[in-house]
Amino acid sequence: MEEHRSTRDGAPEAPAVRVAVIGAGHVGLVSAACLAAVGHHVAVQDVDGARTTSLRAGRTPFLEPGLDDLMARETESGRLSFHTDPAAALPGAEVAFVCVGTPNGPDGRVDLSAVLAATGAVLEHAPDGCVLVNRSTAPVGTAAYLRSLALEARGDRIAVAVNPEFLAEGTAVRDFLAPDRVVVGAWSADAVEALMAVYEPIISGLLPLDLEGSVLGTAGLRERVPVVATGPSTAELIKYAANAFLAVKISFINEIAAIAEEVGGDVTEVARGIGLDRRIGPHFLRAGIGWGGSCFPKDIVALQGMAETRGLSARMLRAANDVNRDQHRWVVSRLQRQLKTLVGRRIGLLGLAFKANTDDLRSAPSLEIAAELVRLGARVRAYDPSVKALPPELQDQVELAPDVESLASGAEAMVLVTEWPEFAQLDLERLASAMRVPLLLDGRNLFDPEAARAAGFTYVGVGRDGNHPPERTAPQDREPAVAVPR
Ligand code: UDX
């Protein structure tokens, strides 16, 4: 008999649902492991046989904190299984989540072939009454199209719904188990109800106690998670709008950073100063070398495409992209400013992953920066705690250093690219003395400028008085750039 775990208030767990997850990528695996962990029976199906074999052996194909433990535990409990054959994963499913990639094709359009293949598998193998839920980010109107396919293949015996994911890499397990909201788009109340049965343990905030302790701590839990049950097109648009808003927010603070570099001021304090205003909020105001990753770049382009093909100009999205492109160039332009020529210069990149706590290099600013530095004649080395191989196009151009010490030795500049917490603990004095030129470009504003300067570095942060002396030490020397009316 299956063991029953208790929740914080001693309430029994919600009834288990039989779930299928199509696609064993980041979203699919995190969703599957978390749904198993809250008590559901989850069969994961992926067309990649090698991947399912290694998942069965307990090997996760990417770094995601907390995921390995959950997968091992739930595979052991028997609630989580992996399949290559859809005919093995789908026959018992009450709800089937489609969690596959939706890359942008060469013409900029979203490539829906994986969504269509997964939908085909569900329509062929799922039992009557199953709800097909698209969780892959797909253009508005995709769910309506999937519904037309379902109606054609199975009449009204397979309902279709949308349930966008808001999982950020590095915190995906927590994001799934303690979300800010759950968004559901569906045509029928029955489909919404089926999804609510799946999410009930999460929405109620009453997770099994062992999960609260091990994965979440007690932070982030709330009494009841808000649910937005709406139309499918609205749900699809919510996903794009959320990512676009976050990207715009980052580009906004990066624009302020560029202004701060010219007029004076520290953008990290500006961010704090505006973020304390509840109407603005403190999140996603970290200035840096710009956004990357598997979602923002492709989703912003896709949303822009949706607007422009309908004659709308999508000015905010275009501006956010433009600012981001400039931001990727920040490193090279600041290095040129400091070192004049880059030919033959030995540059060390601290970090490669597009953000900390992941090994993901998809649209990572580091790749663009490294390629441009190489193009300009620099000798580029890099160290990242989680990245052990470079993409093929950089393998002959960039050398991976085994550790930070070796990276620093003889370097003429170090560039902080990824904000790994362990980099914040580095002995800056030792690092500076190992370098030929102690220049530190802090692309994520991770270090305290004063501490870095005290350690012997020429320190350049993003939007941190790049062209000015530190404000607090010599305010009397500063003249406002623009006459201030009295
Ligand atoms: C994002 C969304 O957060 C998530 O909800 C969605 O499902 C997928 O896309 P992710 O790409 O994993 O998640 O990471 P996120 O933490 O959102 O960061 C995206 C990019 O913005 C990264 O390149 C990050 O370095 C950058 N960023 C983030 C900043 O430059 N400044 C910030 O303040 C926050």
Short mmCIF file of C-alpha atoms and ligand atoms in Angstrom, two decimals, residues 165-169 239 243 246 250 284-286 290-292 295-296 354-355 444, ligand 1:
data_model
loop_
_atom_site.label_atom_id
_atom_site.label_comp_id
_atom_site.label_asym_id
_atom_site.label_seq_id
_atom_site.Cartn_x
_atom_site.Cartn_y
_atom_site.Cartn_z
CA GLU A 165 4.72 27.43 -16.83
CA PHE A 166 6.60 30.13 -14.94
CA LEU A 167 9.65 28.11 -13.92
CA ALA A 168 12.95 29.94 -13.79
CA GLU A 169 16.04 27.78 -14.13
CA LYS A 239 2.80 33.68 -20.54
CA ASN A 243 8.23 37.16 -19.86
CA LEU A 246 10.28 40.97 -16.98
CA ILE A 250 15.61 44.43 -16.95
CA PHE A 284 14.22 42.00 -11.87
CA LEU A 285 16.00 45.28 -11.37
CA ARG A 286 19.52 43.88 -11.37
CA GLY A 290 21.67 41.72 -20.34
CA TRP A 291 19.21 38.88 -20.40
CA GLY A 292 19.68 35.54 -22.10
CA CYS A 295 12.99 31.76 -22.77
CA PHE A 296 13.33 35.54 -22.86
CA PHE A 354 23.35 32.41 -18.66
CA LYS A 355 22.64 32.70 -14.94
CA ARG A 444 26.58 41.43 -12.68
C1 UDX B 1 12.45 32.99 -17.28
C2 UDX B 1 11.20 33.34 -16.45
O1 UDX B 1 11.62 33.93 -15.21
C3 UDX B 1 10.36 32.10 -16.22
O2 UDX B 1 9.18 32.45 -15.50
C4 UDX B 1 10.01 31.50 -17.57
O3 UDX B 1 9.21 30.37 -17.43
C5 UDX B 1 11.27 31.19 -18.35
O4 UDX B 1 12.06 32.37 -18.50
P1 UDX B 1 14.84 31.93 -16.79
O5 UDX B 1 15.17 32.28 -18.20
O6 UDX B 1 15.18 30.56 -16.32
O7 UDX B 1 13.28 32.13 -16.52
O8 UDX B 1 15.62 32.92 -15.81
P2 UDX B 1 15.35 34.36 -15.15
O9 UDX B 1 15.75 34.29 -13.74
O10 UDX B 1 14.00 34.87 -15.43
O11 UDX B 1 16.44 35.25 -15.90
C6 UDX B 1 16.35 35.52 -17.29
C7 UDX B 1 17.51 36.39 -17.70
O12 UDX B 1 17.42 37.69 -17.14
C8 UDX B 1 18.87 35.87 -17.28
O13 UDX B 1 19.78 36.07 -18.33
C9 UDX B 1 19.24 36.72 -16.08
O14 UDX B 1 20.62 36.82 -15.89
C10 UDX B 1 18.62 38.03 -16.46
N1 UDX B 1 18.28 38.90 -15.33
C11 UDX B 1 17.32 38.53 -14.45
C12 UDX B 1 18.91 40.15 -15.20
O15 UDX B 1 19.78 40.51 -15.99
N2 UDX B 1 18.51 40.97 -14.18
C13 UDX B 1 17.55 40.63 -13.30
O16 UDX B 1 17.25 41.45 -12.41
C14 UDX B 1 16.93 39.37 -13.43
#
